[in-house]
CSV table of C-alpha atoms and ligand atoms in Angstrom, one decimal:
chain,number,residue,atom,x,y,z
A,1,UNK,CA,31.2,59.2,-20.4
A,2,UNK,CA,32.7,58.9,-23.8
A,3,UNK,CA,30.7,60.9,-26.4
A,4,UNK,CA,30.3,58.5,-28.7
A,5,UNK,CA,29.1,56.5,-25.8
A,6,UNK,CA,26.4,59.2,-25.1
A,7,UNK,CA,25.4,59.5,-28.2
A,8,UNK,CA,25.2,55.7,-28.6
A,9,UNK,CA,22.9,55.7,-25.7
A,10,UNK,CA,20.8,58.5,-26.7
A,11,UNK,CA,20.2,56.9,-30.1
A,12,UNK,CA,19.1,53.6,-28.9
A,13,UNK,CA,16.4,54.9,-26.3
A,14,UNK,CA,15.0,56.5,-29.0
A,15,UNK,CA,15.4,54.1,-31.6
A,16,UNK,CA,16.1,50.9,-30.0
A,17,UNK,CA,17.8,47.9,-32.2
A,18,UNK,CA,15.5,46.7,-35.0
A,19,UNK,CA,14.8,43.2,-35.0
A,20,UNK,CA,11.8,43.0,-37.2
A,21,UNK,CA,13.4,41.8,-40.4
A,22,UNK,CA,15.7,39.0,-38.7
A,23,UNK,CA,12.4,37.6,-36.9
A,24,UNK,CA,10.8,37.8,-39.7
A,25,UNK,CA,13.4,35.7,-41.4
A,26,UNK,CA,13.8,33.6,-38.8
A,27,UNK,CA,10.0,32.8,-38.5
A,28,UNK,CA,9.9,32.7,-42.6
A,29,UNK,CA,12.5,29.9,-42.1
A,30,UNK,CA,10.9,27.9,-39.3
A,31,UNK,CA,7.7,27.5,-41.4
A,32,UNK,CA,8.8,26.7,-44.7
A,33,UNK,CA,11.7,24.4,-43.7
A,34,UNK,CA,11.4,24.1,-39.8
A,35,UNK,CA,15.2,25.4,-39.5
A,36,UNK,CA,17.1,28.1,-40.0
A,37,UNK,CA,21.1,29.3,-39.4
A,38,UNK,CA,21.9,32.7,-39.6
A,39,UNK,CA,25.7,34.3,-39.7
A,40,UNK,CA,26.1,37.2,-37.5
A,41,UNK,CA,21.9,36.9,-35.9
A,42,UNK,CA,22.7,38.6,-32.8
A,43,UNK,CA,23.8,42.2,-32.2
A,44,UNK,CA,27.8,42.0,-32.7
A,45,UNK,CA,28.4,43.9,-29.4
A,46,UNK,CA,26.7,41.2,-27.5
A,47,UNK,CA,28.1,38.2,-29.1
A,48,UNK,CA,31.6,39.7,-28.3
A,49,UNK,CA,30.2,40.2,-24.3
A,50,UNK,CA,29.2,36.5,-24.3
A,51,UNK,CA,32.7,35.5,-25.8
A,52,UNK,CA,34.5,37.7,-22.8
A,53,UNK,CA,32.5,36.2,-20.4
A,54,UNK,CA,32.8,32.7,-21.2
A,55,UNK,CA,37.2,32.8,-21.5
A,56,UNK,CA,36.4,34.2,-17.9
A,57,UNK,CA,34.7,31.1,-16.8
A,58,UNK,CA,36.6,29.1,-14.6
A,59,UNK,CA,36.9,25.5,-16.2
A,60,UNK,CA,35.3,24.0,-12.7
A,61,UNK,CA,32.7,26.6,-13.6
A,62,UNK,CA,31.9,23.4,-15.9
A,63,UNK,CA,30.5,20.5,-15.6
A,64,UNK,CA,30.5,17.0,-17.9
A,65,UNK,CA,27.5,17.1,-19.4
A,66,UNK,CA,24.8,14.2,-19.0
A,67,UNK,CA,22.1,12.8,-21.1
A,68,UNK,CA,18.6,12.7,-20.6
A,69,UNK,CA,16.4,13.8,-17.0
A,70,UNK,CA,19.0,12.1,-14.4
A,71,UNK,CA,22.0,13.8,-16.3
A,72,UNK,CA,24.5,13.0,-13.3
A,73,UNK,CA,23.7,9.4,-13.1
A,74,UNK,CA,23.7,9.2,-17.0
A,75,UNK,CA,27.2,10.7,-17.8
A,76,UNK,CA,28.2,9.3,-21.1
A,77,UNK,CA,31.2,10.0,-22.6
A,78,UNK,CA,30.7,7.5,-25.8
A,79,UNK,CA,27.9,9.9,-26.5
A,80,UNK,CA,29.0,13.4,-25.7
A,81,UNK,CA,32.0,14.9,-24.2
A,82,UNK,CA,30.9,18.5,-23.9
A,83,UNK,CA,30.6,20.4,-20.4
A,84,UNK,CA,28.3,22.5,-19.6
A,85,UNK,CA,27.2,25.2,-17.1
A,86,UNK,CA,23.4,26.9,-17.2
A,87,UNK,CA,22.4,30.5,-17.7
A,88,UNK,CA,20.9,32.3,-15.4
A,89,UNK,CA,19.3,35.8,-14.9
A,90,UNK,CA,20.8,36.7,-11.9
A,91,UNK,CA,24.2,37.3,-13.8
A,92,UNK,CA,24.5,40.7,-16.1
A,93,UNK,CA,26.3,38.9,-19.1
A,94,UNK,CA,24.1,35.9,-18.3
A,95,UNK,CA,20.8,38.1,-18.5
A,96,UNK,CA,21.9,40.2,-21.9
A,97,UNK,CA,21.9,36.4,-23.6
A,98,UNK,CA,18.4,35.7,-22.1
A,99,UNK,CA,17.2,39.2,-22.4
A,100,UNK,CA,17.8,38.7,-26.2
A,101,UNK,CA,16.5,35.5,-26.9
A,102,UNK,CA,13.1,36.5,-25.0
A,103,UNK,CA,12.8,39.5,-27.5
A,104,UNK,CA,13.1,36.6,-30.0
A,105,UNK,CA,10.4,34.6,-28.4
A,106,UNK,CA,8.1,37.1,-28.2
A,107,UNK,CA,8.9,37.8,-32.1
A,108,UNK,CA,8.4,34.3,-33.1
A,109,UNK,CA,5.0,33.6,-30.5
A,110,UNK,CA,3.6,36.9,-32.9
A,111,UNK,CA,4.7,35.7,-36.1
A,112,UNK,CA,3.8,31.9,-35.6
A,113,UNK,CA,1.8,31.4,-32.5
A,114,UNK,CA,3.6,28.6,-31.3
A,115,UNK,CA,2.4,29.3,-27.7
A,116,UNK,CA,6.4,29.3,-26.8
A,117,UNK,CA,6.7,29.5,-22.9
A,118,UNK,CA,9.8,29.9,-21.7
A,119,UNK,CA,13.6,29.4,-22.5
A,120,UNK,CA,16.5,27.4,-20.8
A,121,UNK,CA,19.9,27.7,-22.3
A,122,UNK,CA,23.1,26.7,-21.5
A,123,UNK,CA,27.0,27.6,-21.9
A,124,UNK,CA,28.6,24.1,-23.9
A,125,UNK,CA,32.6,23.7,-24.4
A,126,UNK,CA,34.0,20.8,-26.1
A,127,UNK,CA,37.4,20.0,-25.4
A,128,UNK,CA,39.5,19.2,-28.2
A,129,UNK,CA,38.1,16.2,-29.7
A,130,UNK,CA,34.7,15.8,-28.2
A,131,UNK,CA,31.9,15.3,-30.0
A,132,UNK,CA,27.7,14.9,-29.2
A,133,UNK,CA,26.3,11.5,-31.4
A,134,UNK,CA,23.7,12.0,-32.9
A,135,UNK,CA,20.0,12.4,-31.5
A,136,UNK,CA,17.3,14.4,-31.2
A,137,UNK,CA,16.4,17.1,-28.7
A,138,UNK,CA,12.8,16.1,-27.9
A,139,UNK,CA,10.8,13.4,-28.8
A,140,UNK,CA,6.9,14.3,-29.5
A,141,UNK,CA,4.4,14.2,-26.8
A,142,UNK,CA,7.3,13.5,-24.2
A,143,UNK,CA,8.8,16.6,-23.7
A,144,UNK,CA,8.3,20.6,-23.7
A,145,UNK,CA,11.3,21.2,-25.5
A,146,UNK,CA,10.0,22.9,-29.0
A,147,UNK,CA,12.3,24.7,-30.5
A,148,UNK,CA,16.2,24.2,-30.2
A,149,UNK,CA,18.9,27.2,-30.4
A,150,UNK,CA,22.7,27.3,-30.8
A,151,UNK,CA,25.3,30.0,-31.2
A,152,UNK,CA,28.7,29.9,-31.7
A,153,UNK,CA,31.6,31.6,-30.4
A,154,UNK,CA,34.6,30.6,-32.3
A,155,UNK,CA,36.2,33.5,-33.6
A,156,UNK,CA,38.2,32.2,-36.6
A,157,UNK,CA,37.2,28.9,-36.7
A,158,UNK,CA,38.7,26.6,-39.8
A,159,UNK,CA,36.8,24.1,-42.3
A,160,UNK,CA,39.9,21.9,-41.0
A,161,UNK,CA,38.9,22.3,-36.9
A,162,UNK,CA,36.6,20.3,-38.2
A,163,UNK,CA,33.1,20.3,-35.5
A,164,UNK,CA,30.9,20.6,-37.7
A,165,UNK,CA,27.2,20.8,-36.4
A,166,UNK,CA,25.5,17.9,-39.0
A,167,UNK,CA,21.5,18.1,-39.6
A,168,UNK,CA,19.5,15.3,-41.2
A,169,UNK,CA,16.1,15.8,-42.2
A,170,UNK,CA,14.4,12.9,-40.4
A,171,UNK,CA,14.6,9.8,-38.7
A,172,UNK,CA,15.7,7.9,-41.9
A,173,UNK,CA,18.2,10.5,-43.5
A,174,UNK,CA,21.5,9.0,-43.8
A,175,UNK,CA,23.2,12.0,-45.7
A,176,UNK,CA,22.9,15.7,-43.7
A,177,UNK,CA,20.9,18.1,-44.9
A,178,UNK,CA,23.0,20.8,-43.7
A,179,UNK,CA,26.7,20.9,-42.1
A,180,UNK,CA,27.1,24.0,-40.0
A,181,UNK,CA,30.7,25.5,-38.7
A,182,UNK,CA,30.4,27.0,-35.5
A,183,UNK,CA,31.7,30.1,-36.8
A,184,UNK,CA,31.6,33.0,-34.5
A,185,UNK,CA,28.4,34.4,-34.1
A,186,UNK,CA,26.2,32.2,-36.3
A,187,UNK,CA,23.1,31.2,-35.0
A,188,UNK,CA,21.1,28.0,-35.4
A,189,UNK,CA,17.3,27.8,-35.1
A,190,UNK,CA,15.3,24.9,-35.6
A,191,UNK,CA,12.3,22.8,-34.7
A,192,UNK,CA,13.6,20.3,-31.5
A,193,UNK,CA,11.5,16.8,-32.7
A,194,UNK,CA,11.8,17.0,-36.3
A,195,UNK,CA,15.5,16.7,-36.7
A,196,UNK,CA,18.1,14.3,-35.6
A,197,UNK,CA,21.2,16.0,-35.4
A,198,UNK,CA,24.8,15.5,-34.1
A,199,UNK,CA,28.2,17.6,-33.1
A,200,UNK,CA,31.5,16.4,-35.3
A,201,UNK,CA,35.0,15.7,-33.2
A,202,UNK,CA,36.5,19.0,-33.4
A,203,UNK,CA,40.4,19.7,-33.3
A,204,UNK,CA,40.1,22.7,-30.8
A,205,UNK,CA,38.1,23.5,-28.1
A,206,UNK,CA,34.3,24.9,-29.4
A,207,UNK,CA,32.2,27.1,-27.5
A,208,UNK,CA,28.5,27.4,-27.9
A,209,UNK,CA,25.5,28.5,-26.4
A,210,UNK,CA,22.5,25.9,-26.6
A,211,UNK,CA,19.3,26.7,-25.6
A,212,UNK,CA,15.4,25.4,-26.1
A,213,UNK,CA,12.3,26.9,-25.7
A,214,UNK,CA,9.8,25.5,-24.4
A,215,UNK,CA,5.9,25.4,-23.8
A,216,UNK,CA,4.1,24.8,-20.8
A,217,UNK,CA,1.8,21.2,-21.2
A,218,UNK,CA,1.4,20.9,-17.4
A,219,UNK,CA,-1.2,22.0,-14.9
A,220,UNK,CA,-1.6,24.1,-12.0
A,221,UNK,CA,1.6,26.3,-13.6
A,222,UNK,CA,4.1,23.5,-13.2
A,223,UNK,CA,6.6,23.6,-15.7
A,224,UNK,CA,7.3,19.8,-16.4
A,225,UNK,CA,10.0,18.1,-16.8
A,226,UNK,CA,12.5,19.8,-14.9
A,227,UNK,CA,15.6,19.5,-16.9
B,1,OGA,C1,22.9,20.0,-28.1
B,1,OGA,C2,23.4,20.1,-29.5
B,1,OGA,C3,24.7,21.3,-31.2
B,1,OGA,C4,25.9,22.1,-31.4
B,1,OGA,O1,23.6,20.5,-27.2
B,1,OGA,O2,21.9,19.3,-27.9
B,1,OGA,O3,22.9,19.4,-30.3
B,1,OGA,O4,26.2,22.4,-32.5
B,1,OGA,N1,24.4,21.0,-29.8
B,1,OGA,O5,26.6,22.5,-30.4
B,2,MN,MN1,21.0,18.6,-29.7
């Protein structure tokens, strides 16, 4: 092994990766506002391992993705083009991603006690000129979806790709709040009923990672709905 490698190592176990002040932030964020986007959140090393691993994926390795509980009956296309392909820990690259955003979790249940359960993400690539209208990603008291994450991997990404990630701040809010490039490595937080929120035509392929946590309403330990 390397020596810088070693030494890498060594420092780590006995000074693993501080987190503390992005959590904070992020938790600062999601109870003052309800949302927050943060360039370069996660450790660069790991963005770049989730940007390998996704030109790997084989395009089939996608699928088109649907709306709502019966996604394959529901495939929409005037709605939104993106394909998509879930996470899962049995996968190394796969389980750094999850392994990350449970270390978040954990940081925002102790900052915020929002009783946060679980976390389902997925891999989303829109082809060149796809787009997601806009909507929201949970609707109160009908789903466990609570708080909604994305982060980008589009290394040099232009103003004029266009793809912009648009948020409103309610129901009624005809003019964004917030437009958000998908910029390589940014990451998007923010509260999954409160705001509507839609993906701009892009003129290159965008790659993102979505994910939601969730908490657990049902009983007997059923997680419901099954997505
Ligand atoms: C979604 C979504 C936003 C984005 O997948 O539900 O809103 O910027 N994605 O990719
Ligand atoms: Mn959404």
């Amino acid at each position: 092994m390397r020596f810088d490698r070693i030494l890498s190592t060594y420092l780590n176990a006995i000074s693993p990766p501080d987190s503390t002040l992005l959590f904070d932030r992020i938790a600062d964020s999601l109870a003052t506002t309800g949302y927050c986007i943060y360039p370069q959140a996660l450790p660069g090393a790991l963005t770049d391992r989730m940007y390998r691993y996704m030109q790997e994926l084989e395009r089939e390795e996608f699928r088109r993705a649907g709306i709502g509980r019966d996604q394959e009956q529901q495939l929409n296309r005037q709605v939104r083009g993106d394909q998509i392909r879930w996470l899962s820990a049995g996968q190394p690259d796969e389980a750094a991603y999850l392994e990350w955003m449970e270390r978040l979790r954990i940081g925002i249940n102790r900052r915020l006690m929002m009783g946060l359960f679980d976390y389902e993400c997925h891999f989303s690539r829109y082809p060149q000129g796809a787009f997601y209208r806009r909507h929201m990603d949970a609707f109160k008291g009908r789903t466990n979806r609570v708080l909604s994450t994305v982060c980008y991997l589009n290394p040099d990404w232009k103003t004029s790709s266009g793809g912009e990630l648009l948020i409103y701040a309610d129901e009624q809010g005809q003019e964004p709040i917030e437009r958000v490039e998908p910029c390589y490595g940014t990451l998007v937080v923010f509260l999954s009923d409160r705001f509507p929120h839609e993906v701009l035509p892009a003129q290159r392929e965008r790659l993102s990672l979505t994910g939601w946590y969730r908490v657990n309403n049902s009983l007997g330990g059923i997680v419901d709905p099954p997505r």
